Amino acid sequence: MEQLTKAPNEFGYILDNIKEIRDRVGNAAAKYRKPGDRIDIMAVTKTVEPEKVNFAVSQGITLLGENRVQEYLSKKDSYDSSASVHIIGHLQTNKVKYIIDCVDMIQSVDSLKLANEIERLASARGKIMDILIEVNIGDEATKSGISSEELFELAKRVSELEHLRIRGLMAIPPIGCGGDVFAAIHELYLKLGELDPARIRPDTLSMGMSGDYELAIEHGSNLVRIGTKLFGARKYLEV
Ligand SMILES: *Cc1c(COP(=O)(O)O)cnc(C)c1O
């Protein structure tokens, strides 16, 4: 990876943040993983200007996480084309058509209705869409994510759709939750791999954010989604 030798001053803090995150992820990987196992660092871009996002991309953080369809559509033409983009926010069925051609993965599949719409549009384009199933453990406050009881039934139904490929699970546990919640999600991920190995071969467990990514890695995450610790505090309140 080619590194800029000198960061523009205004983005110097992003460079410092990237170094710190890489160090911490590297240390956690050394402690909890076999040599060579990869852990991806995703830049979560909500409210962040494309110039800053592109700076992170130029430093090798080439995986971007998008929460809101509208915001992504307004920014995507400004993004460096070498970036991969995953949808990580709740996705309404009627919005799939806007993003189907311009994302590499949808991490927030949590209903058969949504999966069917992705199937319909991916099939029409002759493409396979990679997806994660979003599981909701320990967070009764949000409506997104499927319960652990319903997970395997949904996974079976989704695995029958020819233009979706289940790559694993995504979770947004409550901030400050203990390691036991991450461990429970990891258990579900391992069970998913045993459900129907001919059709479902999970390789991605997306969990861990700015405040808990090391804990998530300890419990099996291999894709951490970092916003605040990378770009600084967000400028406006989330809705
Ligand atoms: C905002 C967000 C993140 C990143 O949160 P930070 O605490 O700022 O790192 C990760 N995942 C999802 C789904 C998010 O909405």
XYZ file of C-alpha atoms and ligand atoms in Angstrom:
254
model
C 0.000 0.000 0.000
C 1.413 3.375 -0.970
C 1.403 5.766 1.953
C 1.509 9.531 1.713
C 4.699 10.620 3.425
C 3.157 13.860 4.620
C -0.510 14.288 5.457
C -2.146 17.608 4.752
C -2.122 19.386 8.113
C -5.866 19.586 8.393
C -6.181 15.814 8.130
C -3.194 14.990 10.325
C -5.472 13.878 13.151
C -7.108 11.298 10.872
C -3.681 9.876 10.117
C -2.931 9.692 13.848
C -6.262 7.980 14.447
C -5.624 5.443 11.696
C -2.236 4.604 13.211
C -3.742 4.107 16.639
C -6.616 1.954 15.348
C -4.225 -0.172 13.268
C -1.969 -0.628 16.299
C -4.831 -1.687 18.517
C -6.383 -3.978 15.920
C -2.939 -5.465 15.271
C -2.374 -6.089 18.971
C -5.798 -7.685 19.408
C -5.198 -9.846 16.332
C -1.799 -10.952 17.665
C -3.446 -11.932 20.929
C -6.612 -13.620 19.702
C -5.978 -14.806 16.134
C -3.780 -17.115 14.116
C -1.046 -15.387 12.104
C -2.432 -14.298 8.759
C -6.083 -14.057 9.847
C -7.464 -10.795 8.576
C -9.462 -8.186 10.388
C -10.959 -5.445 8.245
C -11.246 -1.868 9.448
C -14.270 -0.086 8.002
C -14.581 3.701 7.967
C -18.129 4.692 8.933
C -18.814 7.857 6.979
C -22.081 9.306 8.256
C -21.896 13.132 8.403
C -18.241 13.056 7.247
C -17.223 15.129 4.190
C -16.013 13.127 1.169
C -12.596 14.868 1.315
C -11.940 13.350 4.725
C -13.288 9.984 3.657
C -11.008 10.030 0.606
C -8.056 10.870 2.789
C -8.739 7.731 4.841
C -9.039 5.760 1.587
C -5.673 7.159 0.438
C -4.192 5.741 3.644
C -5.486 2.276 2.895
C -8.822 2.324 4.729
C -10.656 1.335 1.573
C -13.805 -0.144 3.102
C -16.613 2.375 3.710
C -19.820 1.919 5.711
C -22.920 3.890 4.759
C -25.942 4.327 7.006
C -28.324 6.438 5.009
C -29.235 5.902 1.386
C -29.907 9.591 0.724
C -26.627 10.726 2.227
C -24.692 8.049 0.344
C -26.243 8.981 -2.990
C -25.308 12.615 -2.457
C -21.680 11.714 -1.675
C -20.879 8.682 -3.774
C -19.691 10.494 -6.906
C -17.106 12.305 -4.802
C -15.673 9.131 -3.326
C -12.406 7.659 -4.543
C -13.405 4.857 -6.880
C -11.006 2.406 -5.236
C -13.243 2.240 -2.145
C -15.623 -0.645 -1.428
C -18.966 0.386 0.022
C -21.214 -1.552 2.381
C -24.673 -0.527 3.550
C -24.720 -0.784 7.353
C -27.841 1.204 8.246
C -31.432 0.009 8.294
C -32.496 -0.365 4.667
C -36.084 0.125 3.604
C -37.282 -2.270 0.937
C -38.326 0.549 -1.389
C -34.798 2.016 -1.321
C -32.929 -1.074 -2.515
C -33.304 0.055 -6.119
C -31.221 3.163 -5.438
C -28.201 1.312 -4.085
C -28.210 -2.102 -5.766
C -25.806 -0.939 -8.490
C -23.389 0.961 -6.291
C -22.662 -1.128 -3.194
C -20.509 -4.201 -2.638
C -22.386 -5.616 0.335
C -25.579 -5.059 2.312
C -24.849 -5.798 5.965
C -28.297 -4.989 7.322
C -30.569 -7.692 5.913
C -33.085 -8.479 8.640
C -36.263 -9.608 6.879
C -37.328 -11.913 4.082
C -39.167 -9.023 2.472
C -35.934 -7.059 2.138
C -34.039 -10.146 0.943
C -36.691 -10.828 -1.703
C -36.396 -7.316 -3.076
C -32.598 -7.588 -3.264
C -33.062 -10.937 -5.036
C -35.500 -9.429 -7.539
C -33.214 -6.545 -8.455
C -29.947 -8.519 -8.394
C -31.512 -11.202 -10.562
C -32.640 -8.619 -13.126
C -29.021 -7.442 -13.320
C -27.516 -10.924 -13.382
C -25.433 -10.179 -10.317
C -24.885 -11.774 -6.938
C -25.190 -9.483 -3.932
C -23.153 -10.273 -0.840
C -25.123 -9.798 2.346
C -24.845 -10.132 6.092
C -27.832 -10.882 8.263
C -28.235 -8.291 10.993
C -28.933 -9.940 14.292
C -30.286 -8.093 17.305
C -29.107 -9.330 20.670
C -29.466 -7.325 23.812
C -31.007 -4.240 22.260
C -34.752 -4.105 22.658
C -34.804 -0.383 21.906
C -34.171 -0.676 18.160
C -36.325 -2.387 15.616
C -33.515 -3.301 13.262
C -31.980 -6.743 13.344
C -33.608 -10.138 13.662
C -33.839 -12.003 16.953
C -31.629 -15.014 17.549
C -34.767 -17.221 17.597
C -35.692 -16.197 14.045
C -32.170 -16.019 12.642
C -31.766 -19.541 11.305
C -35.171 -19.714 9.679
C -34.400 -16.450 7.867
C -30.927 -17.689 6.912
C -32.427 -20.853 5.388
C -34.942 -18.902 3.350
C -32.334 -16.377 2.195
C -29.918 -19.149 1.232
C -32.523 -20.352 -1.270
C -32.378 -17.031 -3.108
C -29.982 -17.478 -5.995
C -28.688 -13.936 -6.254
C -27.849 -13.397 -2.609
C -24.760 -14.787 -0.919
C -24.820 -14.919 2.862
C -21.356 -13.911 4.028
C -22.083 -13.796 7.771
C -23.597 -11.670 10.490
C -23.665 -8.035 11.523
C -24.649 -6.768 14.944
C -24.960 -3.442 16.736
C -25.042 -4.391 20.414
C -25.819 -1.628 22.896
C -22.854 0.584 23.739
C -21.214 -0.616 26.935
C -22.569 -4.149 26.675
C -20.280 -6.784 28.070
C -18.176 -9.351 26.282
C -20.918 -11.928 26.880
C -23.130 -10.250 24.255
C -20.312 -10.367 21.677
C -19.640 -13.984 22.663
C -23.316 -14.879 22.119
C -23.245 -13.314 18.652
C -20.071 -15.253 17.862
C -21.863 -18.467 18.875
C -24.667 -17.660 16.425
C -22.066 -17.005 13.714
C -20.459 -20.413 14.296
C -23.881 -22.103 14.218
C -24.703 -20.321 10.972
C -21.647 -22.003 9.488
C -23.018 -25.411 10.470
C -26.560 -24.802 9.238
C -26.107 -25.743 5.583
C -22.418 -25.740 4.642
C -23.204 -26.467 0.999
C -25.027 -23.151 0.673
C -23.849 -20.948 3.532
C -20.136 -20.377 4.095
C -19.820 -17.442 6.452
C -16.524 -15.575 6.513
C -17.521 -12.199 7.946
C -18.546 -11.250 11.466
C -19.164 -7.497 11.553
C -19.266 -6.164 15.106
C -17.425 -3.604 17.185
C -17.443 0.197 16.929
C -15.241 3.012 18.283
C -15.853 2.177 21.937
C -15.632 -1.590 21.866
C -13.800 -2.847 18.802
C -11.011 -4.569 20.736
C -13.558 -6.411 22.866
C -15.427 -7.405 19.699
C -12.214 -8.754 18.136
C -11.544 -10.731 21.299
C -14.926 -12.388 20.701
C -14.515 -13.225 17.030
C -15.221 -10.087 15.020
C -13.256 -9.755 11.786
C -14.795 -6.506 10.559
C -14.862 -3.493 12.877
C -16.871 -0.392 11.961
C -15.235 2.810 13.154
C -16.670 6.329 12.891
C -15.888 8.665 15.791
C -12.445 7.270 16.615
C -11.421 7.789 13.003
C -12.967 11.100 11.967
C -13.785 12.738 15.320
C -17.168 13.580 16.827
C -20.042 13.761 14.374
C -21.292 17.230 13.602
C -25.003 16.760 14.001
C -27.164 14.544 16.103
C -28.202 11.210 14.726
C -31.846 10.613 14.104
C -22.406 5.017 13.458
C -22.220 3.571 13.308
C -20.975 2.958 13.576
C -19.766 3.714 14.083
O -19.997 4.253 15.336
P -18.794 4.954 16.147
O -19.149 4.733 17.573
O -18.807 6.396 15.768
O -17.539 4.291 15.764
C -20.859 1.597 13.352
N -21.886 0.860 12.902
C -23.089 1.405 12.637
C -24.171 0.538 12.131
C -23.286 2.771 12.825
O -24.489 3.310 12.571
